[in-house]
PDB file of C-alpha atoms in Angstrom:
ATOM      1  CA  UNK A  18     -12.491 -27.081  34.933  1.00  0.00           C
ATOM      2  CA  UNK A  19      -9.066 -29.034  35.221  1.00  0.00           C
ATOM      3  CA  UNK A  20      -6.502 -29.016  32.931  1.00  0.00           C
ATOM      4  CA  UNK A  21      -7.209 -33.403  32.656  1.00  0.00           C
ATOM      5  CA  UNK A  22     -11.034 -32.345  31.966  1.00  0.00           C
ATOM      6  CA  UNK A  23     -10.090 -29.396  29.350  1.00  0.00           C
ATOM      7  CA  UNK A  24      -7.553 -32.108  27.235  1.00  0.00           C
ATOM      8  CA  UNK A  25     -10.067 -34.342  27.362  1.00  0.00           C
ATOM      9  CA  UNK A  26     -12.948 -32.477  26.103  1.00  0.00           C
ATOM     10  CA  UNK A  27     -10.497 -31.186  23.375  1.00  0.00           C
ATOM     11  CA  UNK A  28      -9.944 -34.831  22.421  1.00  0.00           C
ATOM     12  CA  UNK A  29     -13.806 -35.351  21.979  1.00  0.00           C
ATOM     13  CA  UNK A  30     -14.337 -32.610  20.252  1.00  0.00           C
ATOM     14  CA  UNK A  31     -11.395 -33.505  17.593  1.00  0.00           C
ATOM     15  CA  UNK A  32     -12.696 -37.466  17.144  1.00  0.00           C
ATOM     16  CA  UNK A  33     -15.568 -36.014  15.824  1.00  0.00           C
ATOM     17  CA  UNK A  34     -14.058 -34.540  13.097  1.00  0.00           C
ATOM     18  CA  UNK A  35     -12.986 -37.027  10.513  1.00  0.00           C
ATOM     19  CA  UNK A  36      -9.509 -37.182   9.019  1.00  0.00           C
ATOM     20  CA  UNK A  37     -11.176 -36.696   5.520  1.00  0.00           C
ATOM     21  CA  UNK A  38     -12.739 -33.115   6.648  1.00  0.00           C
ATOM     22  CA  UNK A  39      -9.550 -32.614   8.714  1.00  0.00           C
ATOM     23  CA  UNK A  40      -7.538 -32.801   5.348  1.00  0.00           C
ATOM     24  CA  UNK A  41      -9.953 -30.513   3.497  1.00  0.00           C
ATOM     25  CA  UNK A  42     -10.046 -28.055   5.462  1.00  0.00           C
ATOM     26  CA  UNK A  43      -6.067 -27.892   5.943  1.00  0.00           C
ATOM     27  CA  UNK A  44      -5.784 -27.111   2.133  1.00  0.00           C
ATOM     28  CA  UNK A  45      -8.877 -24.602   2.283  1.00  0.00           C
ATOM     29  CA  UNK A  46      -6.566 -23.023   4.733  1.00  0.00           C
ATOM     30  CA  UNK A  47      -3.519 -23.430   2.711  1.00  0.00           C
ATOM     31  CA  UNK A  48      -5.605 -21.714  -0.496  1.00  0.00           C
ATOM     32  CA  UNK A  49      -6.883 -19.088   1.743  1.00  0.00           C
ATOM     33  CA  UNK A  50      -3.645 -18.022   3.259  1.00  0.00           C
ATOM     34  CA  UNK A  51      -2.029 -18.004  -0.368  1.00  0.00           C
ATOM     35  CA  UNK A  52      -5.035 -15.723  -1.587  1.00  0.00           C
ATOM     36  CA  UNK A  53      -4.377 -13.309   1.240  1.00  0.00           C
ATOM     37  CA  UNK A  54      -0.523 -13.097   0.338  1.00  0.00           C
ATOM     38  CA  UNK A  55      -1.603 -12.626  -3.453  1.00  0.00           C
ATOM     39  CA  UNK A  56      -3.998  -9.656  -2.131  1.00  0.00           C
ATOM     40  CA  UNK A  57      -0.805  -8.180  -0.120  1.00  0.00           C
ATOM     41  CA  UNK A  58       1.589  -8.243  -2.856  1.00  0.00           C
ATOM     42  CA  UNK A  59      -1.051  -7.030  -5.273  1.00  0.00           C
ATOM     43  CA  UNK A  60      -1.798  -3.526  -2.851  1.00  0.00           C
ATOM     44  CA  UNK A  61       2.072  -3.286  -2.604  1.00  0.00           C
ATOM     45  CA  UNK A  62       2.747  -2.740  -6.004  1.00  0.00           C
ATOM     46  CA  UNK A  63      -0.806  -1.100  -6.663  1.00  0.00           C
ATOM     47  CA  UNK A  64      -0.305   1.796  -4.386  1.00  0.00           C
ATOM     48  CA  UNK A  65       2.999   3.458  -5.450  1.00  0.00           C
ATOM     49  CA  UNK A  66       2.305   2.828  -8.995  1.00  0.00           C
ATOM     50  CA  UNK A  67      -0.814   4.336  -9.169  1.00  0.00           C
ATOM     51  CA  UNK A  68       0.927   7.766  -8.019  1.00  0.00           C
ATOM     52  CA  UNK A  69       3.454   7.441 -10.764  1.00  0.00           C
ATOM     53  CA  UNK A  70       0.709   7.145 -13.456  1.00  0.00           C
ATOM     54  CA  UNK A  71       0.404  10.776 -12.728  1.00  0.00           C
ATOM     55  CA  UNK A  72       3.848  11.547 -13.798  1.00  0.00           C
ATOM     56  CA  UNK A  73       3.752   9.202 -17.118  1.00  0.00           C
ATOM     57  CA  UNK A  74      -0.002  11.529 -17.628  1.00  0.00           C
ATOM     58  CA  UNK A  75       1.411  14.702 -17.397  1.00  0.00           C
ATOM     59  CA  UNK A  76       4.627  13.892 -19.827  1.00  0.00           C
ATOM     60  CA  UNK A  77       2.832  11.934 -22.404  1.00  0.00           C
ATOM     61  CA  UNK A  78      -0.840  13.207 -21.829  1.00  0.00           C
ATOM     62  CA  UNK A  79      -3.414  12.525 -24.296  1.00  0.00           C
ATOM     63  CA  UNK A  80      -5.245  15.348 -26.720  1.00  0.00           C
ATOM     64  CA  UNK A  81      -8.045  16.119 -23.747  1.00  0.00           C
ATOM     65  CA  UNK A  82      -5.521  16.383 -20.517  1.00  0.00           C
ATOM     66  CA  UNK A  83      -3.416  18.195 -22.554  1.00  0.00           C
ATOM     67  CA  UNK A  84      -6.105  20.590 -23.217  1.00  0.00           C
ATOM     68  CA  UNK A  85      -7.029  21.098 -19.821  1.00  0.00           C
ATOM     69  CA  UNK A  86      -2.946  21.470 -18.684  1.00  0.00           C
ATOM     70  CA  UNK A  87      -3.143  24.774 -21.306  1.00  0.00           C
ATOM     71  CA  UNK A  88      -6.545  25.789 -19.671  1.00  0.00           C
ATOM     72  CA  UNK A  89      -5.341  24.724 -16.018  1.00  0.00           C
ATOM     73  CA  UNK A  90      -1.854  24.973 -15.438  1.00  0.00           C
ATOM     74  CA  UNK A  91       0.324  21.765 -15.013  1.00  0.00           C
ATOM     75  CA  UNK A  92      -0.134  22.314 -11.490  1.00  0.00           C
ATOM     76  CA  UNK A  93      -3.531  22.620 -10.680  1.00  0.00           C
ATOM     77  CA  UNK A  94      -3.832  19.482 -12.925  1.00  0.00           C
ATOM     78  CA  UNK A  95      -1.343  17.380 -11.043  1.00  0.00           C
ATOM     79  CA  UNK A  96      -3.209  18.703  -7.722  1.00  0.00           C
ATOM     80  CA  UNK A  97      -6.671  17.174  -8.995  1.00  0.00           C
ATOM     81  CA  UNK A  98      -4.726  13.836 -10.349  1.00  0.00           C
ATOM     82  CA  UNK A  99      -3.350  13.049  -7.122  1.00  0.00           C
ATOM     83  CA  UNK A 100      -6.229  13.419  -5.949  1.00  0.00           C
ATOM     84  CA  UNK A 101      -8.429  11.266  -7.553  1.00  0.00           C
ATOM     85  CA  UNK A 102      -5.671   8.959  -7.109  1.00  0.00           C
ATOM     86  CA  UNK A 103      -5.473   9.120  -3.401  1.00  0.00           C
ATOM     87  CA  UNK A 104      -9.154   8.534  -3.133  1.00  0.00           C
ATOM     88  CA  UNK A 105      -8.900   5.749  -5.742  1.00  0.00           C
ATOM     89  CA  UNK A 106      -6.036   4.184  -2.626  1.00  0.00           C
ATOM     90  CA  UNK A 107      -8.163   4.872   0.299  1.00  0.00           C
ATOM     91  CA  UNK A 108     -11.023   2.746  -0.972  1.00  0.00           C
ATOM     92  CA  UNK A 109      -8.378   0.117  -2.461  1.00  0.00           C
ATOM     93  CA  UNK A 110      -6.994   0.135   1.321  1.00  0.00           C
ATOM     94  CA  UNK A 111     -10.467   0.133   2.982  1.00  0.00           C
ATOM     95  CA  UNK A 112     -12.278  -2.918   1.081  1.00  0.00           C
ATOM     96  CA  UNK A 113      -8.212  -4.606   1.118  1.00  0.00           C
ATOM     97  CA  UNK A 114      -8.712  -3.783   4.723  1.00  0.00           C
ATOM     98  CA  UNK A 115     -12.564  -5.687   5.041  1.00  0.00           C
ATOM     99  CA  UNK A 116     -11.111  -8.887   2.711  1.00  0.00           C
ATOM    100  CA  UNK A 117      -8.167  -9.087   5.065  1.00  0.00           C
ATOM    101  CA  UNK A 118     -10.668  -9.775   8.163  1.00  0.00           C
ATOM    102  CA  UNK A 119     -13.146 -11.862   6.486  1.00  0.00           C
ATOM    103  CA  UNK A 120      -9.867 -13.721   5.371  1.00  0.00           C
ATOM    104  CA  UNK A 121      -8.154 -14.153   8.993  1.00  0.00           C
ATOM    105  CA  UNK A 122     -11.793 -14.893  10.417  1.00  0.00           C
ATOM    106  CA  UNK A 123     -12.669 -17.376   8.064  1.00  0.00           C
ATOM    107  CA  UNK A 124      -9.016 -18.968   8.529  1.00  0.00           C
ATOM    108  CA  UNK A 125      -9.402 -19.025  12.472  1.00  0.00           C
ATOM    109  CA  UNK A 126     -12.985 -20.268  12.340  1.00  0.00           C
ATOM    110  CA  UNK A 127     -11.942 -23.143   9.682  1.00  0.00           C
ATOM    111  CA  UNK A 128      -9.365 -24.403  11.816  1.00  0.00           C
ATOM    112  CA  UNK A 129     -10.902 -23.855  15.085  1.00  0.00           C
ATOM    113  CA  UNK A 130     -14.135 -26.215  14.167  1.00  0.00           C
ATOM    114  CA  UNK A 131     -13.474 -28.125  11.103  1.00  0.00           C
ATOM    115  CA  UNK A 132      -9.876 -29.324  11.905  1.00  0.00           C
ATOM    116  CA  UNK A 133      -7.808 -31.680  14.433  1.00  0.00           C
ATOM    117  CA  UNK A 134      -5.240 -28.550  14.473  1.00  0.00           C
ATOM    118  CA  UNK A 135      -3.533 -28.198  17.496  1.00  0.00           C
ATOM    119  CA  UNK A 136      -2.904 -25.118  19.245  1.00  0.00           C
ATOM    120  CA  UNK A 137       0.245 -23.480  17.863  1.00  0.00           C
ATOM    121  CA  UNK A 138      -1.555 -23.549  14.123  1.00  0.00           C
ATOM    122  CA  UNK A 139      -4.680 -21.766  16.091  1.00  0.00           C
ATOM    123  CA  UNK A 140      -2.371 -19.616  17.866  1.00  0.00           C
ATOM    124  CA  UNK A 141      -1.412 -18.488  14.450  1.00  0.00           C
ATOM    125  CA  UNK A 142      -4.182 -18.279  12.943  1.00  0.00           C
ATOM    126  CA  UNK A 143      -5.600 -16.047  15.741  1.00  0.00           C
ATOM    127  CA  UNK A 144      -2.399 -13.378  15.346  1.00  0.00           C
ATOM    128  CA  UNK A 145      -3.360 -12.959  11.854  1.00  0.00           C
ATOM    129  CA  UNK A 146      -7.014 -12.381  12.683  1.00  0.00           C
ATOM    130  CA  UNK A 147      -5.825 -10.216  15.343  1.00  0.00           C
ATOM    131  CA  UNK A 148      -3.619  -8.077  13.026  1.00  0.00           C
ATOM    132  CA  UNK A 149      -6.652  -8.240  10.631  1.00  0.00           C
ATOM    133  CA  UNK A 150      -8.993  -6.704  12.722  1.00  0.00           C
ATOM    134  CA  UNK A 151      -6.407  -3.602  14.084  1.00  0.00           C
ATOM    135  CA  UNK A 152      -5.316  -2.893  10.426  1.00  0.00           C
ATOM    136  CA  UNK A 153      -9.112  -2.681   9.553  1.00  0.00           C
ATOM    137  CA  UNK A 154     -10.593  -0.914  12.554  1.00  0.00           C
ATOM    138  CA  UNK A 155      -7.116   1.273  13.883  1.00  0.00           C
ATOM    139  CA  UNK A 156      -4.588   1.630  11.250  1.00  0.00           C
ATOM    140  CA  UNK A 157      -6.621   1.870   8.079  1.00  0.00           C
ATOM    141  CA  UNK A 158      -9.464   4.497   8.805  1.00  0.00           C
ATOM    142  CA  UNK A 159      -6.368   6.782  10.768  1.00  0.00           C
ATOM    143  CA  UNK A 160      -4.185   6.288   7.330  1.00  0.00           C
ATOM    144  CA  UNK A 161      -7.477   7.563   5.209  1.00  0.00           C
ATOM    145  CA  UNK A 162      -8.096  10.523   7.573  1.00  0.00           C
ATOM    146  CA  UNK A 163      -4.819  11.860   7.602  1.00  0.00           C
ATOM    147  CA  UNK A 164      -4.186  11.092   3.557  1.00  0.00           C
ATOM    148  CA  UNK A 165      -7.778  12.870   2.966  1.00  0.00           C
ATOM    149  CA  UNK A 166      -7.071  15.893   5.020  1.00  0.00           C
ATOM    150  CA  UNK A 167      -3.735  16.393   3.513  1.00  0.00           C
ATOM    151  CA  UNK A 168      -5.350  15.580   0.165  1.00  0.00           C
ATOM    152  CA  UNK A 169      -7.884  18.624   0.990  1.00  0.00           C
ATOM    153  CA  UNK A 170      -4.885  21.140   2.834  1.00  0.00           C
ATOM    154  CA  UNK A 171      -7.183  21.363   6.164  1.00  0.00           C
ATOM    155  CA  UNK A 172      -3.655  20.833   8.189  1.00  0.00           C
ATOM    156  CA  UNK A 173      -1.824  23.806   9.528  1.00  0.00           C
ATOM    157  CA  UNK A 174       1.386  21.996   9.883  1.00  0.00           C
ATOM    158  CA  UNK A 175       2.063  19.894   6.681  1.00  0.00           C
ATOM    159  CA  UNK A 176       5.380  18.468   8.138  1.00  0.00           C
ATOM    160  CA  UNK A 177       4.230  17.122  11.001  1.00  0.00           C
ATOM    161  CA  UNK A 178       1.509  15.449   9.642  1.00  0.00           C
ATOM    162  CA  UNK A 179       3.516  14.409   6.340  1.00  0.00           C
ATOM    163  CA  UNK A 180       5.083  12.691   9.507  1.00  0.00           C
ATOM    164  CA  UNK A 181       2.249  10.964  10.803  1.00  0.00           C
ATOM    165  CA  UNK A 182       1.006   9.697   7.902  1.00  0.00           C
ATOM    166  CA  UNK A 183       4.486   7.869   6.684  1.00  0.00           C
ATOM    167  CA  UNK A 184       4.501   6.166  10.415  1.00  0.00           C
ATOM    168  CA  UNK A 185       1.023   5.152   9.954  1.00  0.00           C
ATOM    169  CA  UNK A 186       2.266   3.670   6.793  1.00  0.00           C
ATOM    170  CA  UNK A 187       5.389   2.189   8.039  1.00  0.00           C
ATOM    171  CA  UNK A 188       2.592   0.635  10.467  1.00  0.00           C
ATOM    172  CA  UNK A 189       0.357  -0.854   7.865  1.00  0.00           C
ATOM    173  CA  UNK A 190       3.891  -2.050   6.076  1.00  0.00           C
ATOM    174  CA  UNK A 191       4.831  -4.055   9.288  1.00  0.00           C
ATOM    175  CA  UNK A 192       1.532  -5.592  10.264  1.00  0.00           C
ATOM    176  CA  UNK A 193       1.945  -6.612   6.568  1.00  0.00           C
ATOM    177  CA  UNK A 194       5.247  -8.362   6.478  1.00  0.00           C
ATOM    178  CA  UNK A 195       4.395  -9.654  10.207  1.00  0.00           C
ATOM    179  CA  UNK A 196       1.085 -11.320   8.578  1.00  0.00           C
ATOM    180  CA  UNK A 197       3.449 -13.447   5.510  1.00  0.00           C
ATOM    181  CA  UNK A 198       5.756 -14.371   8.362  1.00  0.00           C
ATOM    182  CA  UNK A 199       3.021 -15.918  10.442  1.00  0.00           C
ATOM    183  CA  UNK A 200       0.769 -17.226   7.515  1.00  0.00           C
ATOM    184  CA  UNK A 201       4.371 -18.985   6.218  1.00  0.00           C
ATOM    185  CA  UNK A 202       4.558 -20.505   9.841  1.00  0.00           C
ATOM    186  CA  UNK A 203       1.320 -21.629   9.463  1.00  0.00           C
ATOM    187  CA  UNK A 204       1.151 -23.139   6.307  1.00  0.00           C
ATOM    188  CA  UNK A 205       4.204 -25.414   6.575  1.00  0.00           C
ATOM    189  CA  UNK A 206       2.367 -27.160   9.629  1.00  0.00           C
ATOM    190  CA  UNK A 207      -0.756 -27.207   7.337  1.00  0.00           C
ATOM    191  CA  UNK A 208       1.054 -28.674   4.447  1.00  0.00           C
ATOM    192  CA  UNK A 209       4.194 -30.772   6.279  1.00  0.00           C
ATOM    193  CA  UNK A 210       2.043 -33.787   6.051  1.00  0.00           C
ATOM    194  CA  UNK A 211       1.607 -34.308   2.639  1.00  0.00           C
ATOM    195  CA  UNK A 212       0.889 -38.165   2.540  1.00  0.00           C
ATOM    196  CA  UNK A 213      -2.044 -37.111   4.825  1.00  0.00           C
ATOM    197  CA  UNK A 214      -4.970 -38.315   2.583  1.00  0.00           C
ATOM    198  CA  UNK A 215      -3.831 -40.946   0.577  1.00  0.00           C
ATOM    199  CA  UNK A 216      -1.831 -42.851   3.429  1.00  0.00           C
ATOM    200  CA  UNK A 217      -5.925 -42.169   5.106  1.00  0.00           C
ATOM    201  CA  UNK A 218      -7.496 -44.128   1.688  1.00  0.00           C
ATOM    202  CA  UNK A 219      -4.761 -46.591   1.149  1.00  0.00           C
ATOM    203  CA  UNK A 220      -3.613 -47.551   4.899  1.00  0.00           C
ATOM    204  CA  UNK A 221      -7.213 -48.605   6.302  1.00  0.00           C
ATOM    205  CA  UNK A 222      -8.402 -47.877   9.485  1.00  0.00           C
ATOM    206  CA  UNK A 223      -5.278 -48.118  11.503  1.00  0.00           C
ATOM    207  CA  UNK A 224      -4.256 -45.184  10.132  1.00  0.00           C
ATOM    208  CA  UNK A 225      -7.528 -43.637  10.345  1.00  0.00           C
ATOM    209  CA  UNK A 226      -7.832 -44.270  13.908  1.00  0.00           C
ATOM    210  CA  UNK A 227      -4.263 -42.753  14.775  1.00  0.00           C
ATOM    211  CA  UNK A 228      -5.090 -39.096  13.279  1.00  0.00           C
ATOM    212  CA  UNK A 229      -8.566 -39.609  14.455  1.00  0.00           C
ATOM    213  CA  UNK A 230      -7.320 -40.096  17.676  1.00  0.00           C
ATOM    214  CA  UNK A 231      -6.504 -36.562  18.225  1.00  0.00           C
ATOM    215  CA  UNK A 232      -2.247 -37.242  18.333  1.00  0.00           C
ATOM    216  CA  UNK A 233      -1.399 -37.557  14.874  1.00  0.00           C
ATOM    217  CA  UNK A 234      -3.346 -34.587  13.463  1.00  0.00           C
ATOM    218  CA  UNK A 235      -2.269 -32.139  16.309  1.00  0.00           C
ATOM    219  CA  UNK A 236       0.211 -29.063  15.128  1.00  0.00           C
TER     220      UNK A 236
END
C-alpha cells in the first residue's frame, strides 16, 4: 500500500468520527491520564511510609504489641512487621502494576478509534502502554521475587541482592517519572484546544467541516 493510499485511508477513517466524539474522548483521555498520575504519586508516598509505620509501632506500641515485644523480643517483632508490610507492598505494586496497563491500554485504544488524534499523541500514548506493559510483566514480578526472598532470608549473598533489588527499584522509579513526562506531553496536545467544542456548537458547520476534515483535529 502507498504512502498516498495509507493518508488517505487515515483521512476516511477520521471523517467518520465526529468532532463531538472527537472532543469527548480527548477529555476521557485527559481524566484518564490525570487518574494514572494520582495512582503514581499515591504508591510513591505509600511505599516508604508504610515501612516507617513500623518504627512509630515499635516506639509508641499499643497494650497488645507491647505484650508480644516482652514475649518476642523487639527484634523478632520488627522481623514479622516488615514483613507483613512488604507483602502488604508487593500486592499494592502488583494490582498498581494491572491498573497501570488497563490505564495505558484503554488510553491508546481511546485515541486510536474514537479520536481524529494524529500520530505524535498516538505515539505517546503507545510509550506509555509500552512502559505499562514491561513494568507489569518484567519489572514488577522481578521486584516481588527478589523483595520476597529477601523477606524469607533464602539468599546466600544479602549484599548483592540488597543490590539488585534497589536497581530494580531505581527501574520502576524511572519508568515512573518517564510515564508523567510523556502523559504531560500528551495532555497539552489533548487540552491546547480548548475552544474545541463550543467554537463546534456556536460556529456552524464551517467549523465542523474543518476538524472533520481530518487537518484541524490532527496532533
Amino acid at each position: 500500500m502507498s504512502s498516498r493510499t495509507r493518508v488517505r485511508t487515515t483521512s476516511t477513517a477520521h471523517n467518520r468520527i465526529s468532532p463531538e466524539t472527537s472532543w469527548i474522548t480527548r477529555r476521557l483521555t485527559a481524566v484518564l491520564i490525570s487518574i494514572w498520575f494520582g495512582g503514581i504519586l499515591v504508591v510513591a508516598l505509600a511505599a516508604p511510609a508504610s515501612f516507617r509505620s513500623v518504627d512509630s509501632v515499635l516506639s509508641a506500641p499499643p497494650a497488645a504489641t507491647a505484650k508480644a515485644l516482652k514475649q518476642m523480643g523487639p527484634t523478632a517483632v520488627r522481623e514479622i512487621l516488615h514483613y507483613q508490610v512488604g507483602e502488604a507492598n508487593r500486592l499494592m505494586f502488583e494490582t498498581w502494576g494491572i491498573a497501570q496497563l488497563l490505564l495505558g491500554v484503554a488510553i491508546f485504544l481511546l485515541l486510536l478509534f474514537l479520536s481524529t488524534a494524529g500520530r505524535p499523541a498516538l505515539g505517546l500514548a503507545l510509550a506509555m502502554m509500552l512502559m505499562a506493559v514491561l513494568m507489569n510483566f518484567v519489572l514488577i514480578p522481578r521486584i516481588s521475587e527478589i523483595g520476597r526472598d529477601m523477606r524469607a532470608s533464602l539468599q546466600t549473598r544479602p549484599g548483592e541482592t540488597m543490590q539488585k533489588f534497589g536497581l530494580l527499584h531505581l527501574g520502576f522509579t524511572a519508568f515512573e517519572l518517564a510515564v508523567v513526562l510523556l502523559g504531560t506531553i500528551l495532555l497539552v496536545l489533548l487540552l491546547r484546544n480548548r475552544s474545541g467544542f463550543s467554537g463546534l456548537r456556536r460556529g456552524g458547520s464551517g467549523r465542523s467541516g474543518s476538524l472533520s476534515g481530518g487537518g484541524g483535529e490532527e496532533i
